[in-house]
Coordinates of C-alpha atoms in Angstrom, one line a residue:
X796 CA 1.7 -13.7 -10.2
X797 CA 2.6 -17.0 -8.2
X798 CA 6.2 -17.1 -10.2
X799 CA 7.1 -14.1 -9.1
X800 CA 5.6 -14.1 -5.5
X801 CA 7.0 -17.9 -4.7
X802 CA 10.0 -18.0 -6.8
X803 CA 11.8 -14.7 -6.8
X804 CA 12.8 -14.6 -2.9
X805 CA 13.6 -17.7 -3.1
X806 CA 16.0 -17.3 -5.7
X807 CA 17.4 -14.5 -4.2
X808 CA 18.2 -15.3 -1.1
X809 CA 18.3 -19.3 -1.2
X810 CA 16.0 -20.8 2.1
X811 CA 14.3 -18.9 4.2
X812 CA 15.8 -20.6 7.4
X813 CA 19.2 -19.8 6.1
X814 CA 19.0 -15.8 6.3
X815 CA 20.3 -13.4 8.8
X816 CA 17.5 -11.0 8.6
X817 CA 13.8 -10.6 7.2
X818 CA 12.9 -8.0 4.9
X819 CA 9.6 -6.7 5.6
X820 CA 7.2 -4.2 2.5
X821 CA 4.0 -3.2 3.7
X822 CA 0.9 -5.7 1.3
X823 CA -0.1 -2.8 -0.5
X824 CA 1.4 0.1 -1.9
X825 CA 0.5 3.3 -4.4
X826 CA 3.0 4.6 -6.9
X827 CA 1.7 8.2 -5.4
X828 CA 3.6 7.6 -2.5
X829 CA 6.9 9.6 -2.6
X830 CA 9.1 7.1 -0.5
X831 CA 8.3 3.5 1.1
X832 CA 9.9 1.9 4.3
X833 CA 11.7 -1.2 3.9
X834 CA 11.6 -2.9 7.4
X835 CA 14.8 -5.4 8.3
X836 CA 14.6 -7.6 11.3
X837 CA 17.5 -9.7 12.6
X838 CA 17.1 -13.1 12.8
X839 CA 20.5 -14.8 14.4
X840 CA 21.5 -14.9 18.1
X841 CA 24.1 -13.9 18.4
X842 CA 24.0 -11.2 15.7
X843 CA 26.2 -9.4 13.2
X844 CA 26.4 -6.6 11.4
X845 CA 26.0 -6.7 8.1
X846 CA 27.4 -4.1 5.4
X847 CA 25.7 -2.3 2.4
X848 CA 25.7 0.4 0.3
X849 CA 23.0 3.3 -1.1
X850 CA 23.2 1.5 -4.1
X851 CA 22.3 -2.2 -3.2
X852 CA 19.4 -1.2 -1.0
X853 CA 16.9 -2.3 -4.5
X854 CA 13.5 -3.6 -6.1
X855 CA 12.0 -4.6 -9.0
X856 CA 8.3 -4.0 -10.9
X857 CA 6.7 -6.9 -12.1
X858 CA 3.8 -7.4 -14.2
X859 CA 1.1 -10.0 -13.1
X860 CA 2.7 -12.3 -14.8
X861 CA 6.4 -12.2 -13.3
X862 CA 7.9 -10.3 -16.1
X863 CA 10.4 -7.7 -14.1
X864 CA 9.7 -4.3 -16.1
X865 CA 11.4 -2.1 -13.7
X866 CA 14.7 -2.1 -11.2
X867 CA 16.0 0.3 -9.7
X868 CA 18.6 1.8 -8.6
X869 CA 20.0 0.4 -12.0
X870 CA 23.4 1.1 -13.8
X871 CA 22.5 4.4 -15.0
X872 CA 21.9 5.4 -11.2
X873 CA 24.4 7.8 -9.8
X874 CA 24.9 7.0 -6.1
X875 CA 27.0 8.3 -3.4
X876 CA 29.3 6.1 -2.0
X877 CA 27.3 6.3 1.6
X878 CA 28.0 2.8 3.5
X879 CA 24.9 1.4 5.3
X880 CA 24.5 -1.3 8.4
X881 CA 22.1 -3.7 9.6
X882 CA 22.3 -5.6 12.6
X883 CA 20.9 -9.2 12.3
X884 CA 20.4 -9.9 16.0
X885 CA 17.4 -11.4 17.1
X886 CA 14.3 -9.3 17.3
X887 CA 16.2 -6.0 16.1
X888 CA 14.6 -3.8 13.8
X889 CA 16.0 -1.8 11.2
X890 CA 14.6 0.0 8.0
X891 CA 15.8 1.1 4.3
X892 CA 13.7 4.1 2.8
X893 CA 12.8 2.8 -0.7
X894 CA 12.5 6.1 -3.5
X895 CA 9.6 5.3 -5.6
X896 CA 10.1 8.1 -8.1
X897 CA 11.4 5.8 -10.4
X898 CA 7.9 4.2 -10.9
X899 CA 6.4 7.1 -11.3
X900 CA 8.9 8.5 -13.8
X901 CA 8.3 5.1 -16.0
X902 CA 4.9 5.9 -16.8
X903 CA 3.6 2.6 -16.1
X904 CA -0.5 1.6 -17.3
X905 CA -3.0 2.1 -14.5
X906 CA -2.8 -1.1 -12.5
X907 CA -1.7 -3.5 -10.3
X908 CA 2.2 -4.5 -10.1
X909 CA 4.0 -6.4 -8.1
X910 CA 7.2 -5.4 -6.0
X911 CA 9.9 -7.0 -4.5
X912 CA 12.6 -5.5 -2.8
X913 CA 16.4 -6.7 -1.9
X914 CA 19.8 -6.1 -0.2
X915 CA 23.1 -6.7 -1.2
X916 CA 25.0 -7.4 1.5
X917 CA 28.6 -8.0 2.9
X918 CA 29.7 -10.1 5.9
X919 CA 33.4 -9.6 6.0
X920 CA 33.9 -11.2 2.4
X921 CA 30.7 -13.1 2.4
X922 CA 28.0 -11.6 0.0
X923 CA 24.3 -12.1 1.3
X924 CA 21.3 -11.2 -1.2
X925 CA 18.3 -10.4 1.4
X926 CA 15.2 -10.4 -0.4
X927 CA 11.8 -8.9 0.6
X928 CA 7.9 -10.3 0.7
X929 CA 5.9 -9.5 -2.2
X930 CA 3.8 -6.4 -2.1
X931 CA 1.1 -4.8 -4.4
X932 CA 2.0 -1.7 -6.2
X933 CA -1.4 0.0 -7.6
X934 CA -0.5 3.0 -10.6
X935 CA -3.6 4.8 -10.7

């Protein structure tokens, strides 16, 4: 569990100091839930405004030991070609709505996961990877 919960967002989106915007999923969540909020919050002063697409808005499963048993959206996903923004200015709030379907869909053992969530996203022709806290995810 600390791999994945120190390591991964890290990783992802190098130091914390360094990114435009926080990604915010609530501590706990149930893979009975239909659809999650992924919070943003700018970060910069001045701010920008930051591209994405339906398709890079994204998390992963992980079992309790780091292992990344589901991501999705994923290859296989068809998505519409829907362009997204997020502002980064200081103290502005935005949010991503997360489908958890997928999880449910995987079948996976009654128990507690772990979930991270992250954003692909484009500044002009600079790519930003955004990536989340880590959250619980109880399958009953």
């Amino acid at each position: 569990m600390r791999r994945a919960a120190l390591l991964l967002p890290l990783l992802l989106s190098g130091t914390p100091d360094a990114a435009p915007a926080q990604l915010f999923l609530p501590g706990t969540l149930s893979a009975t839930q239909s659809r999650v909020t992924l919070r943003v919050k700018g970060l910069e002063s001045p701010g920008r405004s930051l591209t994405t697409g339906l398709c890079q808005v994204r998390y992963t499963v992980f079992d309790r030991q780091g292992r990344a048993l589901l991501g999705y959206p994923n290859r296989e996903t068809l998505c519409a070609e829907v362009g997204l923004g997020m502002n980064t200015a200081r103290g502005v709030w935005g949010a991503f709505t997360l489908d958890l379907s997928p999880v449910r869909a995987a079948r996976l053992p009654a128990g507690t996961y772990l979930m991270t969530a992250h954003v692909l996203a484009w500044d002009r022709n600079t790519r930003l990877i955004l990536a989340s806290n880590t959250a619980a995810l109880r399958v009953p």
